[in-house]
Tab-separated table of C-alpha atoms and ligand atoms in Angstrom:
chain	number	residue	atom	x	y	z
A	1	MET	CA	106.947	-4.232	99.850
A	2	ASP	CA	109.260	-6.322	102.378
A	3	LYS	CA	107.358	-5.280	105.600
A	4	GLN	CA	105.133	-7.881	107.094
A	5	ILE	CA	100.986	-7.581	106.653
A	6	LYS	CA	98.890	-6.989	110.008
A	7	ARG	CA	96.064	-5.189	108.965
A	8	ILE	CA	94.611	-4.022	105.952
A	9	GLY	CA	91.406	-2.763	104.767
A	10	VAL	CA	88.967	-3.519	102.024
A	11	LEU	CA	86.896	-0.526	100.451
A	12	THR	CA	84.691	-1.414	96.850
A	13	SER	CA	84.430	2.336	95.108
A	14	GLY	CA	82.607	3.434	91.513
A	15	GLY	CA	79.588	1.659	90.230
A	16	ASP	CA	78.402	-0.962	92.182
A	17	ALA	CA	78.081	-4.277	90.172
A	18	PRO	CA	77.190	-7.937	91.443
A	19	GLY	CA	80.262	-10.088	92.484
A	20	MET	CA	81.021	-7.097	95.025
A	21	ASN	CA	80.225	-8.937	98.391
A	22	ALA	CA	81.666	-12.029	96.856
A	23	ALA	CA	84.751	-10.265	96.566
A	24	VAL	CA	85.121	-8.336	99.887
A	25	ARG	CA	84.056	-11.664	101.532
A	26	ALA	CA	86.758	-13.590	100.246
A	27	ALA	CA	88.867	-10.460	100.928
A	28	VAL	CA	88.426	-10.286	104.482
A	29	ARG	CA	87.844	-14.524	104.814
A	30	THR	CA	91.412	-14.752	103.205
A	31	ALA	CA	93.012	-12.206	105.469
A	32	VAL	CA	91.955	-13.486	108.670
A	33	ALA	CA	92.907	-16.812	107.148
A	34	TYR	CA	96.436	-15.711	107.087
A	35	GLY	CA	96.382	-13.671	110.336
A	36	ILE	CA	95.922	-10.279	109.185
A	37	GLN	CA	93.305	-8.100	110.468
A	38	CYS	CA	90.504	-6.625	107.985
A	39	ILE	CA	88.784	-2.406	108.216
A	40	GLY	CA	86.291	-2.125	105.705
A	41	ILE	CA	86.394	1.080	104.658
A	42	ARG	CA	82.728	3.195	103.292
A	43	ARG	CA	82.115	4.643	100.724
A	44	GLY	CA	85.261	4.122	98.789
A	45	TRP	CA	87.602	6.205	98.557
A	46	GLN	CA	85.520	8.956	100.029
A	47	GLY	CA	85.528	6.777	102.727
A	48	LEU	CA	89.161	6.954	103.244
A	49	ILE	CA	89.436	10.105	103.567
A	50	ASN	CA	86.826	11.024	105.488
A	51	SER	CA	87.486	8.105	107.896
A	52	ASP	CA	83.899	6.127	107.586
A	53	PHE	CA	84.843	2.412	108.826
A	54	VAL	CA	83.763	-0.414	110.162
A	55	GLN	CA	86.409	-2.947	111.754
A	56	LEU	CA	85.037	-6.815	109.433
A	57	ASP	CA	85.843	-10.108	110.791
A	58	ALA	CA	85.373	-13.559	108.966
A	59	THR	CA	81.167	-13.572	110.521
A	60	SER	CA	81.017	-10.303	109.391
A	61	VAL	CA	80.454	-10.926	106.061
A	62	SER	CA	78.652	-14.258	106.549
A	63	HIS	CA	75.807	-13.910	104.812
A	64	ILE	CA	76.643	-11.489	101.939
A	65	ILE	CA	78.184	-13.371	98.997
A	66	SER	CA	74.439	-13.954	96.874
A	67	ARG	CA	74.035	-10.335	97.796
A	68	GLY	CA	73.780	-7.065	94.899
A	69	GLY	CA	75.042	-4.201	95.928
A	70	THR	CA	78.322	-4.225	98.468
A	71	MET	CA	78.023	-3.406	102.120
A	72	LEU	CA	80.431	-0.836	101.967
A	73	TYR	CA	78.616	1.410	99.809
A	74	THR	CA	80.266	3.615	96.873
A	75	ALA	CA	80.950	6.221	96.743
A	76	ARG	CA	82.496	8.437	93.345
A	77	SER	CA	84.822	11.101	95.644
A	78	GLU	CA	85.671	14.873	93.210
A	79	ASP	CA	87.920	14.953	96.950
A	80	PHE	CA	90.152	12.241	96.450
A	81	MET	CA	91.341	13.637	93.031
A	82	THR	CA	93.139	16.838	95.097
A	83	GLU	CA	96.143	16.735	96.953
A	84	LYS	CA	94.396	17.793	99.952
A	85	GLY	CA	91.368	14.954	99.488
A	86	ARG	CA	94.105	12.235	99.342
A	87	ALA	CA	96.887	13.423	101.445
A	88	ARG	CA	93.872	13.125	104.100
A	89	ALA	CA	93.318	9.389	102.863
A	90	VAL	CA	96.548	9.465	104.090
A	91	SER	CA	96.651	9.884	107.207
A	92	THR	CA	93.615	7.709	108.074
A	93	CYS	CA	95.922	4.702	106.669
A	94	LYS	CA	98.492	5.636	109.381
A	95	MET	CA	95.709	6.369	112.051
A	96	LEU	CA	94.337	3.345	110.909
A	97	GLY	CA	97.498	1.497	110.990
A	98	LEU	CA	97.016	-0.517	107.590
A	99	ASP	CA	99.454	-1.795	105.555
A	100	GLY	CA	97.691	-1.686	102.351
A	101	ILE	CA	94.574	-1.066	101.058
A	102	VAL	CA	92.516	-4.017	98.325
A	103	ALA	CA	90.738	-1.293	96.185
A	104	ILE	CA	86.605	-2.689	94.513
A	105	GLY	CA	86.014	-1.666	90.965
A	106	GLY	CA	87.089	0.120	88.096
A	107	ASP	CA	89.145	2.215	85.906
A	108	GLY	CA	87.940	5.202	88.048
A	109	THR	CA	89.327	3.324	91.308
A	110	PHE	CA	92.181	1.931	89.834
A	111	ARG	CA	93.518	5.665	88.736
A	112	GLY	CA	92.748	6.470	92.352
A	113	ALA	CA	95.465	3.367	93.846
A	114	LEU	CA	97.793	4.074	91.522
A	115	GLU	CA	97.286	7.512	93.561
A	116	LEU	CA	97.728	5.935	96.970
A	117	SER	CA	100.445	4.562	96.508
A	118	ARG	CA	102.733	7.095	94.974
A	119	LEU	CA	102.047	8.311	98.364
A	120	GLY	CA	103.986	4.567	100.025
A	121	VAL	CA	100.104	3.681	101.086
A	122	PRO	CA	100.165	0.093	98.772
A	123	VAL	CA	97.070	-1.302	96.780
A	124	VAL	CA	95.847	-4.096	95.168
A	125	GLY	CA	92.734	-3.405	92.607
A	126	ILE	CA	90.053	-5.638	92.269
A	127	PRO	CA	88.058	-5.283	88.547
A	128	ALA	CA	84.295	-5.322	88.776
A	129	THR	CA	81.611	-3.103	86.700
A	130	ILE	CA	79.438	-4.292	84.699
A	131	ASP	CA	80.588	-2.385	81.726
A	132	ASN	CA	83.953	-5.071	81.724
A	133	ASP	CA	85.843	-2.456	80.267
A	134	VAL	CA	89.082	-3.020	82.543
A	135	GLY	CA	92.250	-3.681	80.322
A	136	CYS	CA	94.210	-5.944	82.406
A	137	THR	CA	91.481	-8.768	82.424
A	138	ASN	CA	89.196	-10.476	80.205
A	139	TYR	CA	87.167	-10.293	82.744
A	140	THR	CA	85.446	-7.621	85.127
A	141	ILE	CA	83.670	-8.481	87.901
A	142	GLY	CA	79.091	-8.394	87.452
A	143	PHE	CA	79.755	-8.819	84.261
A	144	ASP	CA	77.623	-11.580	83.501
A	145	THR	CA	75.373	-11.156	85.834
A	146	ALA	CA	74.775	-8.109	84.306
A	147	CYS	CA	74.080	-9.001	80.949
A	148	ASN	CA	71.325	-11.892	82.036
A	149	THR	CA	70.033	-9.296	83.411
A	150	ALA	CA	69.856	-7.447	80.405
A	151	ILE	CA	68.743	-10.697	78.675
A	152	ASP	CA	65.705	-11.091	80.406
A	153	CYS	CA	64.517	-7.904	80.576
A	154	ILE	CA	65.084	-7.516	76.651
A	155	ASP	CA	63.396	-11.015	76.982
A	156	LYS	CA	60.469	-9.920	78.246
A	157	LEU	CA	60.338	-7.453	75.893
A	158	ARG	CA	59.765	-9.596	72.431
A	159	ASP	CA	57.544	-10.605	73.502
A	160	THR	CA	55.526	-7.566	73.640
A	161	MET	CA	56.807	-5.946	70.873
A	162	GLN	CA	55.964	-9.780	69.088
A	163	SER	CA	52.791	-9.578	69.410
A	164	HIS	CA	52.648	-5.749	68.810
A	165	GLU	CA	54.739	-6.242	65.019
A	166	ARG	CA	56.945	-3.057	66.709
A	167	CYS	CA	60.040	-2.190	66.969
A	168	SER	CA	61.869	-1.819	69.995
A	169	VAL	CA	64.983	0.463	71.080
A	170	VAL	CA	66.765	-0.492	74.053
A	171	GLU	CA	69.823	1.476	75.535
A	172	VAL	CA	71.875	-0.943	77.490
A	173	MET	CA	74.109	0.566	80.339
A	174	GLY	CA	78.771	0.093	79.599
A	175	ARG	CA	79.301	3.652	79.684
A	176	ASN	CA	82.669	4.337	76.547
A	177	ALA	CA	82.164	0.813	75.882
A	178	GLY	CA	80.174	-1.848	73.845
A	179	PHE	CA	80.811	-5.275	76.049
A	180	LEU	CA	77.499	-5.225	77.924
A	181	ALA	CA	75.360	-4.212	73.992
A	182	LEU	CA	76.956	-6.941	72.172
A	183	TYR	CA	77.005	-9.773	74.519
A	184	VAL	CA	73.609	-8.880	75.179
A	185	GLY	CA	72.379	-8.043	71.177
A	186	ILE	CA	74.135	-11.590	70.496
A	187	ALA	CA	72.337	-13.799	72.980
A	188	VAL	CA	68.908	-11.881	71.901
A	189	GLY	CA	69.564	-12.041	68.906
A	190	ALA	CA	69.468	-8.552	67.909
A	191	THR	CA	68.272	-6.721	64.331
A	192	ALA	CA	70.516	-4.529	64.586
A	193	VAL	CA	73.414	-3.555	67.770
A	194	LEU	CA	74.846	0.144	67.957
A	195	VAL	CA	78.895	0.052	70.127
A	196	PRO	CA	81.015	3.083	69.879
A	197	GLU	CA	83.474	1.232	69.211
A	198	ARG	CA	81.493	0.862	65.870
A	199	ASP	CA	81.585	4.261	63.740
A	200	LEU	CA	77.829	4.439	63.397
A	201	ASP	CA	76.105	4.394	59.735
A	202	PHE	CA	72.697	4.782	60.374
A	203	GLN	CA	71.468	3.471	56.679
A	204	ARG	CA	73.835	0.248	57.090
A	205	ASP	CA	73.556	-0.737	60.948
A	206	VAL	CA	70.321	0.170	61.577
A	207	ILE	CA	67.490	0.947	58.223
A	208	ASP	CA	68.735	-1.481	56.132
A	209	ARG	CA	69.094	-4.082	59.163
A	210	ILE	CA	65.620	-4.075	59.695
A	211	ARG	CA	64.741	-3.640	56.147
A	212	ASP	CA	66.432	-6.818	55.950
A	213	ALA	CA	64.794	-8.478	58.937
A	214	ARG	CA	61.515	-7.898	56.834
A	215	LEU	CA	62.274	-9.310	53.546
A	216	ALA	CA	63.368	-11.972	55.749
A	217	GLY	CA	59.102	-12.306	57.385
A	218	SER	CA	60.218	-10.330	61.083
A	219	THR	CA	57.407	-8.133	61.936
A	220	HIS	CA	59.092	-7.464	64.053
A	221	PHE	CA	62.093	-5.079	64.678
A	222	MET	CA	65.282	-5.294	68.322
A	223	ILE	CA	67.932	-1.931	68.429
A	224	VAL	CA	69.520	-2.646	71.212
A	225	VAL	CA	72.222	0.126	71.368
A	226	ALA	CA	74.792	0.945	74.000
A	227	GLU	CA	74.720	4.145	76.333
A	228	GLY	CA	78.025	5.535	74.299
A	229	VAL	CA	76.271	5.464	71.250
A	230	GLY	CA	74.174	7.949	72.367
A	231	SER	CA	70.771	8.354	72.619
A	232	ALA	CA	68.410	5.695	72.352
A	233	VAL	CA	65.815	7.693	72.122
A	234	GLU	CA	67.081	10.056	68.923
A	235	ILE	CA	67.815	6.793	67.892
A	236	GLY	CA	64.386	6.021	67.937
A	237	LYS	CA	63.125	9.406	66.237
A	238	GLN	CA	65.545	8.594	63.347
A	239	ILE	CA	64.116	5.547	63.008
A	240	GLU	CA	60.064	7.571	62.966
A	241	GLN	CA	61.691	9.614	60.730
A	242	ALA	CA	63.966	7.477	57.774
A	243	ILE	CA	61.137	5.499	57.399
A	244	GLY	CA	57.324	6.433	58.979
A	245	ILE	CA	57.813	2.997	62.035
A	246	GLN	CA	57.390	4.710	65.829
A	247	PRO	CA	59.460	1.873	67.412
A	248	ARG	CA	59.071	2.407	71.545
A	249	VAL	CA	62.166	3.231	73.417
A	250	THR	CA	63.591	1.534	77.101
A	251	VAL	CA	66.457	2.909	79.131
A	252	LEU	CA	66.923	0.013	80.398
A	253	GLY	CA	69.548	1.653	83.455
A	254	HIS	CA	70.492	0.681	86.228
A	255	ILE	CA	68.068	-2.144	86.967
A	256	GLN	CA	71.020	-3.906	84.392
A	257	ARG	CA	73.582	-3.036	88.221
A	258	GLY	CA	71.576	-4.994	91.016
A	259	GLY	CA	70.494	-8.285	91.846
A	260	ALA	CA	71.891	-11.243	93.301
A	261	PRO	CA	74.906	-11.966	91.512
A	262	ASN	CA	74.636	-15.402	89.627
A	263	ALA	CA	77.539	-18.573	89.608
A	264	ARG	CA	80.186	-16.932	86.845
A	265	ASP	CA	80.305	-13.694	89.555
A	266	ARG	CA	80.431	-15.299	92.657
A	267	GLU	CA	83.569	-17.529	91.244
A	268	THR	CA	85.314	-15.303	89.766
A	269	ALA	CA	84.694	-12.376	93.636
A	270	THR	CA	85.997	-14.816	95.179
A	271	ARG	CA	88.897	-16.277	93.395
A	272	MET	CA	90.415	-12.992	92.920
A	273	GLY	CA	89.024	-11.474	96.568
A	274	TYR	CA	91.336	-14.098	97.749
A	275	PHE	CA	94.492	-13.389	95.771
A	276	ALA	CA	93.917	-10.210	96.149
A	277	VAL	CA	95.283	-11.031	99.727
A	278	ARG	CA	97.582	-13.517	98.727
A	279	SER	CA	99.415	-10.257	96.842
A	280	PHE	CA	99.881	-9.244	100.250
A	281	VAL	CA	101.102	-12.069	102.202
A	282	GLU	CA	103.670	-13.033	99.425
A	283	GLY	CA	104.926	-9.102	99.249
A	284	ARG	CA	103.899	-7.793	95.935
A	285	GLY	CA	100.930	-5.864	95.859
A	286	ASN	CA	100.688	-2.236	94.562
A	287	CYS	CA	98.297	-4.600	91.036
A	288	ILE	CA	95.353	-5.121	89.549
A	289	ILE	CA	93.961	-9.161	89.469
A	290	GLY	CA	93.161	-10.275	86.315
A	291	THR	CA	91.726	-13.413	84.282
A	292	ARG	CA	92.947	-14.456	82.026
A	293	GLY	CA	92.626	-17.864	79.725
A	294	GLY	CA	90.946	-19.923	83.401
A	295	ASP	CA	93.760	-17.504	85.570
A	296	MET	CA	94.569	-15.157	88.078
A	297	VAL	CA	97.047	-13.173	86.643
A	298	GLU	CA	99.089	-10.107	88.335
A	299	THR	CA	99.153	-6.062	86.345
A	300	PRO	CA	101.084	-3.715	87.592
A	301	ILE	CA	98.673	-0.888	88.667
A	302	GLU	CA	101.042	1.521	85.482
A	303	GLU	CA	101.161	-0.340	83.571
A	304	ALA	CA	97.205	-2.231	83.627
A	305	LEU	CA	95.642	2.081	83.102
A	306	ALA	CA	97.327	1.511	80.029
A	307	LEU	CA	95.956	-1.250	78.545
A	308	LYS	CA	92.980	-0.553	76.700
A	309	LYS	CA	90.165	-3.437	76.170
A	310	HIS	CA	89.131	-4.074	72.695
A	311	LEU	CA	86.173	-5.390	71.789
A	312	GLN	CA	86.235	-8.480	69.469
A	313	MET	CA	84.733	-6.975	66.122
A	314	GLU	CA	83.713	-10.901	65.364
A	315	ARG	CA	81.672	-10.609	67.438
A	316	TYR	CA	79.471	-8.499	65.327
A	317	GLN	CA	80.296	-10.351	62.764
A	318	VAL	CA	78.409	-13.753	64.010
A	319	LEU	CA	75.198	-10.538	65.640
A	320	GLU	CA	75.239	-9.699	61.886
A	321	THR	CA	75.566	-13.321	60.155
A	322	VAL	CA	73.139	-15.212	62.937
A	323	SER	CA	70.712	-13.225	63.928
A	324	ILE	CA	68.508	-12.420	60.808
A	325	THR	CA	68.131	-15.947	59.263
A	326	THR	CA	65.592	-16.617	57.792
A	327	PRO	CA	64.873	-16.801	53.753
A	328	TYR	CA	62.698	-14.023	52.099
A	329	VAL	CA	59.338	-14.238	53.363
A	330	HIS	CA	56.664	-12.303	52.024
A	331	THR	CA	54.581	-11.756	55.004
A	332	GLU	CA	51.249	-9.184	55.648
A	333	GLY	CA	52.160	-6.318	58.395
A	334	SER	CA	54.084	-3.106	59.265
A	335	GLY	CA	54.033	-2.851	54.986
A	336	LEU	CA	57.572	-2.002	55.162
B	401	F6P	O1	80.490	2.001	85.028
B	401	F6P	C1	79.304	1.166	85.986
B	401	F6P	C2	78.581	2.066	84.831
B	401	F6P	O2	77.076	1.737	85.226
B	401	F6P	C3	77.794	2.041	83.776
B	401	F6P	O3	77.796	1.647	83.503
B	401	F6P	C4	77.519	3.609	83.937
B	401	F6P	O4	76.950	4.749	82.563
B	401	F6P	C5	78.148	4.189	85.476
B	401	F6P	O5	77.549	3.315	85.822
B	401	F6P	C6	76.256	6.178	85.618
B	401	F6P	O6	76.871	5.559	86.412
B	401	F6P	P1	76.282	6.302	87.365
B	401	F6P	O7	74.914	5.527	89.138
B	401	F6P	O8	76.823	7.300	88.640
B	401	F6P	O9	74.457	6.728	87.403
């Protein structure tokens, strides 16, 4: 990019994530610090099509670092998948005199970013999704807060499951990835965790785990299911059919996307917002910001989209080894 950047757009797109606001704030404030004007595009790519925008300055993003959700609203845009929609988005960029866009979201957002960059509008992406499933970065904004929200809910569930000596089946989000489920499962000491990255053997992964926990003295069981595996309700029914206990099923759902971002998400979002604008200032752009080790890195958008992020299965082994630890103690209880 040779052109000097004078004005950029900032948008959030796809599922919201705690810390998106902190990223918006950092991008806007960094832009202002470098003498670049900022336009907030509301409702993601759809907003760019519809010329749905708001002028932003350093004070318009005051007091949002601690707020969940996104002040710019978000949407999933079908129109942006069409050539016509993208052509209208490019017209909006021309009309507003935008030299580039900072797009905050997940893989879907970055597929949009690639299309727009091919039409001559430079884009820098900031990964923000509770799924943590973006290949070019170790970490996506929102993941840690979502893990903590899910952990908080499951800890509460455990209290009542323990009192009633029940089995709980909890469904967590994650789309097609098991990051949220596995991290949360380890952190709550789940009896079993089911993730889409591992072929499900129901007897081995669920029934044998419940039996082992029971033989080790447990009279309550916590099964964490990633939504990508299927419905927790179905898993609950299968458990009942197999061993006769009646699990209680909880789908945590969108509660996992809300709440104030925690320290990690505020700090990461702020650094990513800063580095995104620096990428424009230094004449690069058309990349996704990411973390590798403790550092911020940039990956060209096309390359970033081709990268697949793998769930470290060694974590699974950790869970299996540590979650059921007590030696065999016979107790009266659920009668397994
Ligand atoms: O990508 C974030 C996410 O929360 C996924 O975990 C989930 O599958 C999806 O979005 C839910 O999307 P929606 O808000 O459109 O129901």
